[in-house]
PDB file of C-alpha atoms in Angstrom:
ATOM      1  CA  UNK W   1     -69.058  58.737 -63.405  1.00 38.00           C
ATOM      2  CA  UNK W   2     -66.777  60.164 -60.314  1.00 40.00           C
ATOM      3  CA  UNK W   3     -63.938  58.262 -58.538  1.00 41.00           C
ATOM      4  CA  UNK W   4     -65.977  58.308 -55.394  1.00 38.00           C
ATOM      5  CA  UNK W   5     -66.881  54.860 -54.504  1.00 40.00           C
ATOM      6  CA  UNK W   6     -70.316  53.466 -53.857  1.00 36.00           C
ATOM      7  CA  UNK W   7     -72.125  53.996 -50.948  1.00 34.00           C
ATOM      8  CA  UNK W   8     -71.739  50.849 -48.462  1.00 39.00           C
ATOM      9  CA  UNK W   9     -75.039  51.661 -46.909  1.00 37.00           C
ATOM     10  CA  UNK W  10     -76.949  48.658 -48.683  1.00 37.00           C
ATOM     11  CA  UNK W  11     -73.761  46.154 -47.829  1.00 41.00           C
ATOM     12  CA  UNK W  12     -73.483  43.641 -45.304  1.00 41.00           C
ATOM     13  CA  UNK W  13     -69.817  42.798 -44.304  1.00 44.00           C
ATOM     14  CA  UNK W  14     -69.744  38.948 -43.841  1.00 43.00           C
ATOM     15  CA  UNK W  15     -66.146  37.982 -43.258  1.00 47.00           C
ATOM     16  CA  UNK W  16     -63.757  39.640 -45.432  1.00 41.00           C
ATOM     17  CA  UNK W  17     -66.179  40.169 -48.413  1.00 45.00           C
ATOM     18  CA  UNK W  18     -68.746  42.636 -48.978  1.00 56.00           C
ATOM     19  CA  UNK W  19     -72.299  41.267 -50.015  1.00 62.00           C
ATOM     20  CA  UNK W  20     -75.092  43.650 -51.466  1.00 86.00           C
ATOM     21  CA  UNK W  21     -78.420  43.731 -50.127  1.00 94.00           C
ATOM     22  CA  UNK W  22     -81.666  43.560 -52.086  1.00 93.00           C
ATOM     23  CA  UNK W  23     -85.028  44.049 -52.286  1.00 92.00           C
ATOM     24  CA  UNK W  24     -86.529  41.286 -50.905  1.00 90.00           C
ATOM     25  CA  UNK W  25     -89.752  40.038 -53.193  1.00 91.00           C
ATOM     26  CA  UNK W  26     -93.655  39.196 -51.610  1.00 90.00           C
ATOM     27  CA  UNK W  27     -93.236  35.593 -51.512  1.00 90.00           C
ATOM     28  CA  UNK W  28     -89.568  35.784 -49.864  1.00 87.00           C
ATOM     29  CA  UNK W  29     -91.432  37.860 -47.426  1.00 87.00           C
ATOM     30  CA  UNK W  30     -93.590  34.898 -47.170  1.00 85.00           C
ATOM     31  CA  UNK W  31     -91.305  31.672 -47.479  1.00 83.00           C
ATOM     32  CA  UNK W  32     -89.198  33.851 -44.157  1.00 78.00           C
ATOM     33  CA  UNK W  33     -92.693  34.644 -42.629  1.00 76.00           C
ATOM     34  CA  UNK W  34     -93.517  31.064 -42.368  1.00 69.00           C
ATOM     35  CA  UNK W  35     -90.394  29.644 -41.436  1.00 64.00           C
ATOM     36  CA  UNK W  36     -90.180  31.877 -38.546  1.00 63.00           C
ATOM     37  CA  UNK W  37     -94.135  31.002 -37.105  1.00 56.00           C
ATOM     38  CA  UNK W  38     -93.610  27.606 -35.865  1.00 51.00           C
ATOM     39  CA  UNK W  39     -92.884  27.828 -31.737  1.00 51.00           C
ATOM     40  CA  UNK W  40     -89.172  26.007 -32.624  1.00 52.00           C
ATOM     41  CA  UNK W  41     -87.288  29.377 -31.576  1.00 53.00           C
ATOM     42  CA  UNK W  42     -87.052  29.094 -28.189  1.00 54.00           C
ATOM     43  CA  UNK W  43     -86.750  25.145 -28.301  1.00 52.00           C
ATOM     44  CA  UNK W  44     -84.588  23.614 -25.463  1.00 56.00           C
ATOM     45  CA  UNK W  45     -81.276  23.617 -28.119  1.00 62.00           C
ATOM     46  CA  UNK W  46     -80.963  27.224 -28.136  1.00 71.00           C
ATOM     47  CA  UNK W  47     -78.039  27.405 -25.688  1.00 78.00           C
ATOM     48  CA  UNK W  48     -75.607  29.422 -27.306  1.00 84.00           C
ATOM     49  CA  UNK W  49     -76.075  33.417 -28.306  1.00 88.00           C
ATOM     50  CA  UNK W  50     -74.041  32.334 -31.903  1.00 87.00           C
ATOM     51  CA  UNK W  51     -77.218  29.897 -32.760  1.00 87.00           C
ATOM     52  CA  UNK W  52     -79.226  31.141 -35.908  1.00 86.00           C
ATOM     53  CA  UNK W  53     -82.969  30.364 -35.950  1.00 84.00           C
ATOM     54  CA  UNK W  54     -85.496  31.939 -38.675  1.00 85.00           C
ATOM     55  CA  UNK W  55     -87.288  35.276 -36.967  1.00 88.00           C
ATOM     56  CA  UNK W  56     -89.299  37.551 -39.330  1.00 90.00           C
ATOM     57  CA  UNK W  57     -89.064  40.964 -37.162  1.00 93.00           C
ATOM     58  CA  UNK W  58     -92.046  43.864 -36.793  1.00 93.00           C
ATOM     59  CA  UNK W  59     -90.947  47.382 -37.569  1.00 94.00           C
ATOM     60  CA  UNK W  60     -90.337  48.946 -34.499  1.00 96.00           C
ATOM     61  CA  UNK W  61     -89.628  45.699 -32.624  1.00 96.00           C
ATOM     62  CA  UNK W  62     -86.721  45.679 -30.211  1.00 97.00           C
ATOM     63  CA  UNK W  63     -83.523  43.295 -30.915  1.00 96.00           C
ATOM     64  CA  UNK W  64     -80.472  42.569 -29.686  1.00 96.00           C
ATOM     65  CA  UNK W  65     -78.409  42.578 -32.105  1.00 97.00           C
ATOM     66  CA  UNK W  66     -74.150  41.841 -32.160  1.00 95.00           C
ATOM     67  CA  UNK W  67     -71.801  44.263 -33.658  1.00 93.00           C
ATOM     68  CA  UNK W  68     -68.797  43.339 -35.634  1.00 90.00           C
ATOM     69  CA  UNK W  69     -66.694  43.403 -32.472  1.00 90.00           C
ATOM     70  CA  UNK W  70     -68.843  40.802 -30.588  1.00 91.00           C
ATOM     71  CA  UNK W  71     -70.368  43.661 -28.387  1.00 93.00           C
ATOM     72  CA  UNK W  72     -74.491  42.742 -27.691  1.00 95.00           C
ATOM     73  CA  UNK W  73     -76.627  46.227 -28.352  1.00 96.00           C
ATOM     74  CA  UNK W  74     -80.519  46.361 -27.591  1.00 97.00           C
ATOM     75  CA  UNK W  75     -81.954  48.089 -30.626  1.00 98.00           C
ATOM     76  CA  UNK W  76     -84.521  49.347 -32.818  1.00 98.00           C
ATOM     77  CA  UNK W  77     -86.135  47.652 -35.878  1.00 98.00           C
ATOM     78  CA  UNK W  78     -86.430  50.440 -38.379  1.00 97.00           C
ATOM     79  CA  UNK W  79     -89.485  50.786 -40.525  1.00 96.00           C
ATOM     80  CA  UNK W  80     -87.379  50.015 -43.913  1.00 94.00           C
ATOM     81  CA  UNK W  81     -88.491  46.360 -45.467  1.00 94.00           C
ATOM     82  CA  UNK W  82     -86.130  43.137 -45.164  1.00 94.00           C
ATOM     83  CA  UNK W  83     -83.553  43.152 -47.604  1.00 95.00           C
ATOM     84  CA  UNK W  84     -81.830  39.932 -49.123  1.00 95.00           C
ATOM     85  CA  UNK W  85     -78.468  39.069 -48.815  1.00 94.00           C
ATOM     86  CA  UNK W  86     -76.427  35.932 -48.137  1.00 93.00           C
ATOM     87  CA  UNK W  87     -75.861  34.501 -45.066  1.00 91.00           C
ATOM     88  CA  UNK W  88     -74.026  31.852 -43.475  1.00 90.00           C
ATOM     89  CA  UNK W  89     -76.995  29.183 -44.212  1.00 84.00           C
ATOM     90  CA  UNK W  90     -77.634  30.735 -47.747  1.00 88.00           C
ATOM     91  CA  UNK W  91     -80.087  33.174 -48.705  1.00 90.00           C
ATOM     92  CA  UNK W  92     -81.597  35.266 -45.850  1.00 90.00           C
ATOM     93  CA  UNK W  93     -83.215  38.124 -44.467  1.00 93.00           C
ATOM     94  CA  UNK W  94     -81.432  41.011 -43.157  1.00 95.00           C
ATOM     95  CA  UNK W  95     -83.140  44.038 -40.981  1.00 96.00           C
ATOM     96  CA  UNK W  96     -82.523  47.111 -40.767  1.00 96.00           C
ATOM     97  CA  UNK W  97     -81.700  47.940 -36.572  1.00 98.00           C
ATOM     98  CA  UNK W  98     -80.590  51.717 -35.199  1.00 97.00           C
ATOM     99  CA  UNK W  99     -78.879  50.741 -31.401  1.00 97.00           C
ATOM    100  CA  UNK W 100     -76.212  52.996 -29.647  1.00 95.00           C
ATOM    101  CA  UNK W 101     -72.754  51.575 -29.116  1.00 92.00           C
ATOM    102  CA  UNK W 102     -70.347  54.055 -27.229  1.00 90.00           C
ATOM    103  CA  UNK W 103     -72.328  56.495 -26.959  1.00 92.00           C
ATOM    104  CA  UNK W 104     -72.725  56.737 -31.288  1.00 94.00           C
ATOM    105  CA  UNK W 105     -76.357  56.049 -32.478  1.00 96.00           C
ATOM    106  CA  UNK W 106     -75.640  53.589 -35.451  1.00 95.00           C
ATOM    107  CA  UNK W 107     -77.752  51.437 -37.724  1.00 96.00           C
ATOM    108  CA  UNK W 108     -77.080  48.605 -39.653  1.00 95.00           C
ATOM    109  CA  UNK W 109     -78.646  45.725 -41.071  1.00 96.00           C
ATOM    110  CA  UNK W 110     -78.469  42.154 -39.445  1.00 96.00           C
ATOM    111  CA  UNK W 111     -79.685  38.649 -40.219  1.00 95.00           C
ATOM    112  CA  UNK W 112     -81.452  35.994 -37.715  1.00 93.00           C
ATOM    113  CA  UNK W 113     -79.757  33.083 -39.912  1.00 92.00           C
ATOM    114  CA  UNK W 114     -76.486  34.563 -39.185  1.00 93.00           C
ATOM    115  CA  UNK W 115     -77.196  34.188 -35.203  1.00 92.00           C
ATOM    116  CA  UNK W 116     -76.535  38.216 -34.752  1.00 95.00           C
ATOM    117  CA  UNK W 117     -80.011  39.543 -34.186  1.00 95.00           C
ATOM    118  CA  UNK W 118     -82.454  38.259 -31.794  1.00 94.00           C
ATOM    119  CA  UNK W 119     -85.915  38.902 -30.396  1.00 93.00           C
ATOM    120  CA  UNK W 120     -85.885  40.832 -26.945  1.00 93.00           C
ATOM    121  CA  UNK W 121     -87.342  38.010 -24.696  1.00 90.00           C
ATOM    122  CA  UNK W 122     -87.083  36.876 -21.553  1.00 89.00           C
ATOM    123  CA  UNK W 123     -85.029  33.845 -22.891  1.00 88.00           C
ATOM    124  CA  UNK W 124     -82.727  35.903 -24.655  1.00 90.00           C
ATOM    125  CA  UNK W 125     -81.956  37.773 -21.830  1.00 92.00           C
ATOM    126  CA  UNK W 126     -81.252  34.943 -19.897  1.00 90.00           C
ATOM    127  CA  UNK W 127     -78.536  33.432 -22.330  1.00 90.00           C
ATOM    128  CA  UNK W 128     -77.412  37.536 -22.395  1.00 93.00           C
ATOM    129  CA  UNK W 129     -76.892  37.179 -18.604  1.00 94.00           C
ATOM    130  CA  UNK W 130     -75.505  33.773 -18.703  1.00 91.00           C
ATOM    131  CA  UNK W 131     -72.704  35.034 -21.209  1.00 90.00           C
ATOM    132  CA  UNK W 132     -71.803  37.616 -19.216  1.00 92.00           C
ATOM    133  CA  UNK W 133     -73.401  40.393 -21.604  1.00 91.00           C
ATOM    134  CA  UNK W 134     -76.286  41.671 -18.922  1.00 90.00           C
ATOM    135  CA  UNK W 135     -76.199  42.021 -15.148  1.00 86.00           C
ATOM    136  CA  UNK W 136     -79.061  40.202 -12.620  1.00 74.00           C
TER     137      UNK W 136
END
């Protein structure tokens, strides 16, 4: 074995520790899946861009999604599967999103249930705008 160490690609950093990512199984996909399908998303007490709600995203689907400096990106879905991780409410998806960020094309993997990846709506937009991230 070499001294490099691993590749980070496949870990989420959640505070101060650094959580793997895995595969996520077919009924995961399905337990998410139906959480996210009732019309609760967008219910009157999302009023804060921090709020988590379950969201099972389509490949290709935009997102915003917020970097680990609090900066909101618009960005791609990417075609790889949901991976597994922990979150802040336990166990949770995470997708994979390429955005641009100062002029650098990145891509990382976010989670709904950690409130820093959300669907690219017209109410999202408007909490955006009422934050102060988007202009009228």
């Amino acid at each position: 074995m070499s001294g490099k160490p691993r590749s980070t690609r496949s870990q989420y950093n959640l505070g101060y520790q650094k959580l793997a990512l895995r595969a996520a199984t077919p009924e995961e996909l399905e337990q998410w899946s139906d959480a996210s399908s009732d019309s609760s998303y967008f219910s009157n007490d999302l009023t804060d861009l921090d709020d988590s709600r379950p969201y099972a995203f389509e490949r290709g689907e935009l997102a915003w999604v917020r970097t680990t400096n609090g900066t909101w990106c618009l960005g791609n879905v990417t075609s790889s599967p949901p991976r597994v991780g922990l979150t802040r409410d336990g166990e949770g998806l995470f997708y994979s999103v390429i955005f641009t960020m100062g002029g650098a094309r990145m891509k990382k993997s976010f989670a709904p249930m950690n409130g820093e990846i959300k669907p690219d709506t017209v109410e999202i937009r408007d909490l955006l705008k009422t934050y102060g991230w988007l202009e009228d």
